[in-house]
Tab-separated table of C-alpha atoms in Angstrom:
chain	number	residue	atom	x	y	z
A	1	MET	CA	0.000	0.000	0.000
A	2	ASP	CA	1.529	3.291	-1.121
A	3	ARG	CA	1.419	6.602	0.704
A	4	LYS	CA	-1.326	8.067	-1.455
A	5	THR	CA	-3.660	5.176	-0.705
A	6	MET	CA	-2.987	5.519	3.019
A	7	GLU	CA	-3.823	9.222	2.930
A	8	GLU	CA	-7.095	8.485	1.173
A	9	LEU	CA	-8.067	5.932	3.824
A	10	VAL	CA	-7.214	8.375	6.606
A	11	ASN	CA	-9.331	11.083	5.016
A	12	GLU	CA	-12.275	8.695	4.706
A	13	GLN	CA	-12.043	7.797	8.393
A	14	ARG	CA	-11.927	11.457	9.348
A	15	GLU	CA	-15.042	12.243	7.380
A	16	LYS	CA	-16.937	9.382	9.028
A	17	ARG	CA	-15.815	10.267	12.529
A	18	GLU	CA	-17.893	12.782	14.432
A	19	PRO	CA	-16.112	15.596	16.305
A	20	LEU	CA	-15.718	15.073	20.058
A	21	ALA	CA	-16.245	18.736	20.920
A	22	ASN	CA	-18.253	21.727	19.795
A	23	ILE	CA	-15.847	24.446	18.687
A	24	SER	CA	-16.859	27.934	17.617
A	25	ARG	CA	-14.523	30.750	16.612
A	26	VAL	CA	-14.983	34.070	18.442
A	27	ASP	CA	-12.223	36.061	16.701
A	28	GLU	CA	-8.782	35.447	15.263
A	29	THR	CA	-7.228	34.405	18.567
A	30	HIS	CA	-10.201	33.354	20.721
A	31	PHE	CA	-12.668	30.479	20.346
A	32	LEU	CA	-14.967	28.351	22.466
A	33	ILE	CA	-14.652	24.608	23.003
A	34	ASN	CA	-17.668	23.119	24.788
A	35	ASN	CA	-18.439	26.633	26.050
A	36	HIS	CA	-14.936	27.053	27.537
A	37	THR	CA	-12.710	29.901	26.388
A	38	TYR	CA	-9.414	29.150	24.636
A	39	GLU	CA	-6.852	31.583	23.273
A	40	LEU	CA	-4.231	31.166	20.562
A	41	VAL	CA	-1.181	32.658	22.315
A	42	SER	CA	1.618	31.585	19.958
A	43	ASP	CA	1.733	30.742	16.245
A	44	PRO	CA	5.158	31.697	14.865
A	45	ALA	CA	4.726	30.111	11.440
A	46	ASN	CA	0.985	30.758	11.122
A	47	SER	CA	0.424	27.001	11.161
A	48	PHE	CA	-2.858	26.838	13.096
A	49	ASP	CA	-5.581	25.031	11.152
A	50	GLU	CA	-9.032	25.169	12.712
A	51	HIS	CA	-10.411	22.134	10.879
A	52	GLU	CA	-7.418	19.930	11.705
A	53	PHE	CA	-7.539	21.081	15.299
A	54	ILE	CA	-11.237	20.198	15.610
A	55	ASP	CA	-10.534	16.789	14.110
A	56	ARG	CA	-7.705	16.046	16.527
A	57	PHE	CA	-9.161	17.570	19.668
A	58	SER	CA	-10.315	15.315	22.518
A	59	THR	CA	-11.979	16.132	25.833
A	60	VAL	CA	-8.884	14.728	27.554
A	61	PHE	CA	-7.093	17.993	26.732
A	62	SER	CA	-9.589	20.051	28.750
A	63	LYS	CA	-7.598	19.408	31.952
A	64	TYR	CA	-4.416	21.007	30.578
A	65	ASP	CA	-3.567	24.698	30.795
A	66	TYR	CA	-1.928	24.667	27.366
A	67	ILE	CA	-2.403	22.651	24.198
A	68	VAL	CA	0.517	22.494	21.775
A	69	GLY	CA	0.060	21.435	18.177
A	70	ASP	CA	2.988	20.590	15.903
A	71	TRP	CA	3.112	19.262	12.380
A	72	GLY	CA	4.948	16.271	10.994
A	73	PHE	CA	4.540	14.685	7.566
A	74	GLY	CA	1.291	16.555	7.021
A	75	GLN	CA	-0.214	15.294	10.292
A	76	LEU	CA	-1.155	17.445	13.288
A	77	ARG	CA	-0.146	16.197	16.701
A	78	LEU	CA	-1.525	17.649	19.945
A	79	LYS	CA	0.205	17.617	23.313
A	80	GLY	CA	-1.071	18.963	26.648
A	81	PHE	CA	1.008	20.921	29.175
A	82	PHE	CA	0.296	22.302	32.646
A	83	ALA	CA	1.198	25.742	33.963
A	84	ASP	CA	4.506	26.123	35.782
A	85	ASP	CA	2.796	26.660	39.133
A	86	LYS	CA	1.161	23.219	39.046
A	87	ASN	CA	2.650	20.427	41.129
A	88	VAL	CA	3.556	18.162	38.206
A	89	PRO	CA	6.833	16.873	36.727
A	90	ALA	CA	8.906	19.487	34.891
A	91	ALA	CA	8.475	17.634	31.602
A	92	ASP	CA	4.705	18.245	31.805
A	93	GLN	CA	5.028	21.998	32.435
A	94	ILE	CA	4.819	24.575	29.657
A	95	SER	CA	8.356	25.758	30.431
A	96	GLY	CA	9.599	22.476	28.941
A	97	LEU	CA	8.019	23.209	25.549
A	98	GLN	CA	11.283	23.872	23.712
A	99	ASP	CA	12.802	20.655	25.045
A	100	TYR	CA	9.747	18.757	23.840
A	101	LEU	CA	9.911	20.284	20.350
A	102	PHE	CA	13.653	19.676	20.127
A	103	GLU	CA	13.317	16.017	21.132
A	104	TYR	CA	10.046	14.979	19.492
A	105	GLY	CA	9.204	17.677	16.951
A	106	ASN	CA	10.247	17.762	13.323
A	107	TYR	CA	13.002	20.202	12.482
A	108	GLY	CA	11.657	23.404	10.950
A	109	ALA	CA	8.018	22.278	11.270
A	110	GLY	CA	5.381	24.753	12.423
A	111	TYR	CA	3.720	24.654	15.824
A	112	PHE	CA	1.187	26.676	17.823
A	113	VAL	CA	0.184	27.070	21.470
A	114	ILE	CA	-3.377	27.426	22.777
A	115	TYR	CA	-4.144	28.596	26.308
A	116	ASN	CA	-7.067	27.076	28.214
A	117	LYS	CA	-8.522	29.697	30.545
A	118	ASP	CA	-10.897	27.261	32.265
A	119	ALA	CA	-8.552	24.354	32.882
A	120	LYS	CA	-9.423	22.276	35.939
A	121	VAL	CA	-7.023	19.618	37.118
A	122	PRO	CA	-8.761	16.612	38.732
A	123	SER	CA	-8.113	16.705	42.471
A	124	ARG	CA	-6.104	13.759	43.741
A	125	SER	CA	-6.657	14.511	47.413
A	126	LYS	CA	-10.041	12.774	47.492
A	127	ARG	CA	-8.611	9.677	45.897
A	128	ARG	CA	-5.740	9.616	48.340
A	129	ASN	CA	-8.069	10.132	51.302
A	130	ASN	CA	-10.388	7.360	50.131
A	131	SER	CA	-7.496	4.982	49.602
A	132	SER	CA	-6.028	5.828	53.014
A	133	GLN	CA	-9.420	5.288	54.652
A	134	ARG	CA	-9.751	1.904	52.980
A	135	ARG	CA	-6.281	0.931	54.145
A	136	GLY	CA	-7.161	2.105	57.657
A	137	ARG	CA	-10.324	0.008	57.737
A	138	GLN	CA	-8.417	-3.042	56.565
A	139	THR	CA	-5.783	-2.474	59.233
A	140	ASN	CA	-8.368	-2.087	62.013
A	141	LYS	CA	-10.128	-5.331	61.128
A	142	PRO	CA	-9.462	-8.005	63.791
A	143	SER	CA	-7.361	-10.785	62.462
A	144	ALA	CA	-8.995	-14.212	62.584
A	145	LYS	CA	-7.110	-16.666	64.752
A	146	THR	CA	-6.870	-20.185	63.427
A	147	PRO	CA	-7.291	-23.151	65.802
A	148	SER	CA	-3.737	-24.254	65.151
A	149	SER	CA	-2.310	-20.922	66.252
A	150	LYS	CA	-4.506	-20.970	69.360
A	151	ASN	CA	-3.382	-24.479	70.277
A	152	SER	CA	0.256	-23.592	69.734
A	153	ASN	CA	-0.134	-20.548	71.962
A	154	THR	CA	-1.732	-22.736	74.684
A	155	LYS	CA	1.088	-25.273	74.473
A	156	ASN	CA	3.708	-22.586	74.709
A	157	SER	CA	2.033	-21.048	77.770
A	158	ASN	CA	1.785	-24.463	79.476
A	159	GLN	CA	5.444	-25.191	78.800
A	160	SER	CA	6.515	-21.838	80.191
A	161	THR	CA	4.355	-22.428	83.310
A	162	ASN	CA	5.919	-25.861	83.880
A	163	ASN	CA	9.405	-24.445	83.478
A	164	ARG	CA	8.697	-21.727	86.040
A	165	SER	CA	7.265	-24.248	88.555
A	166	ARG	CA	10.301	-26.508	88.121
A	167	SER	CA	12.695	-23.666	88.719
A	168	LYS	CA	10.769	-22.649	91.871
A	169	ALA	CA	10.836	-26.250	93.166
A	170	LYS	CA	14.565	-26.391	92.667
A	171	ARG	CA	15.022	-23.200	94.637
A	172	LYS	CA	12.788	-24.408	97.550
A	173	LYS	CA	14.238	-27.973	97.829
A	174	PRO	CA	16.243	-28.367	101.129
A	175	TYR	CA	19.803	-29.493	100.959
A	176	VAL	CA	22.097	-31.237	103.484
A	177	ARG	CA	25.465	-29.830	104.399
A	178	GLU	CA	27.907	-32.435	105.569
A	179	ARG	CA	29.926	-31.177	108.481
A	180	VAL	CA	33.046	-33.057	109.539
A	181	SER	CA	34.639	-32.528	112.963
A	182	LYS	CA	37.787	-33.996	114.408
A	183	VAL	CA	37.369	-36.948	116.802
A	184	GLY	CA	39.811	-37.830	119.619
A	185	PRO	CA	41.167	-41.309	120.360
A	186	ALA	CA	38.618	-44.063	120.621
A	187	ILE	CA	37.286	-44.948	124.039
A	188	GLN	CA	37.616	-48.671	124.481
A	189	GLU	CA	36.285	-49.036	127.965
A	190	ARG	CA	34.385	-46.914	130.391
A	191	GLU	CA	34.370	-47.268	134.163
A	192	THR	CA	31.129	-46.523	135.877
A	193	LYS	CA	30.886	-45.911	139.626
A	194	VAL	CA	27.804	-45.245	141.670
A	195	GLN	CA	28.021	-43.049	144.713
A	196	SER	CA	25.153	-43.019	147.142
A	197	SER	CA	24.424	-40.490	149.830
A	198	GLY	CA	22.454	-41.140	152.940
A	199	LYS	CA	20.865	-37.795	153.084
A	200	SER	CA	19.435	-37.899	149.634
A	201	SER	CA	17.821	-40.634	147.730
A	202	HIS	CA	19.262	-39.319	144.550
A	203	ARG	CA	22.010	-41.181	142.899
A	204	HIS	CA	24.829	-39.586	141.002
A	205	PHE	CA	26.448	-41.345	138.143
A	206	VAL	CA	30.021	-40.499	137.278
A	207	ILE	CA	31.414	-41.713	134.042
A	208	ARG	CA	35.142	-41.862	133.725
A	209	GLU	CA	37.123	-42.729	130.712
A	210	LYS	CA	39.467	-45.662	131.026
A	211	LYS	CA	42.758	-45.351	129.368
A	212	ALA	CA	43.365	-47.516	126.413
A	213	LYS	CA	45.342	-50.715	126.905
A	214	ASN	CA	47.986	-49.634	124.552
A	215	ASP	CA	48.894	-46.731	126.871
A	216	GLY	CA	51.981	-47.681	128.966
A	217	VAL	CA	51.786	-47.559	132.831
A	218	LYS	CA	54.853	-46.421	134.667
């Protein structure tokens, strides 16, 4: 399929496709798109084409502060940019236009810039709040305990209780200290004498140690 045939097919598809927005020209630099005011702020090579712009425009571009159109091989390409005061990456801000044209645009091709006076960026705070609330609800949900985990916890508590009772029993158990004292020579015999007294009926017992036989008598 040659280039001419491709261009004919593209033109047929354009004619069949209905425009996605209602565009009306107010003057040379101002026009309305779906009752929102737009202004042509830059067109160095006088390359703005109203019909091509209407054909390429999509409602997605209504959130951008600027719409840039550049030409390449007879085709119009649109790109949206935010204002520099918006909290977006630098590549998506209008100050990065020249870098965009240098990297993606065709050398020497015409371009134009349209300013959207009623641009409204979708707020992300609600989405973040909703997502954080959902995460909070999921975190606050009580976790279901399985029987196995409950049984394991019971076993662990019983084991720890038994260990504590054993340690206490060991501390309370009495112990015997063996005390050794020196003993004198063995007493082989003992001599017992009984002394009686007339005055008293009590008897006194005197126990005397008898010297061992192996002791010499002089």
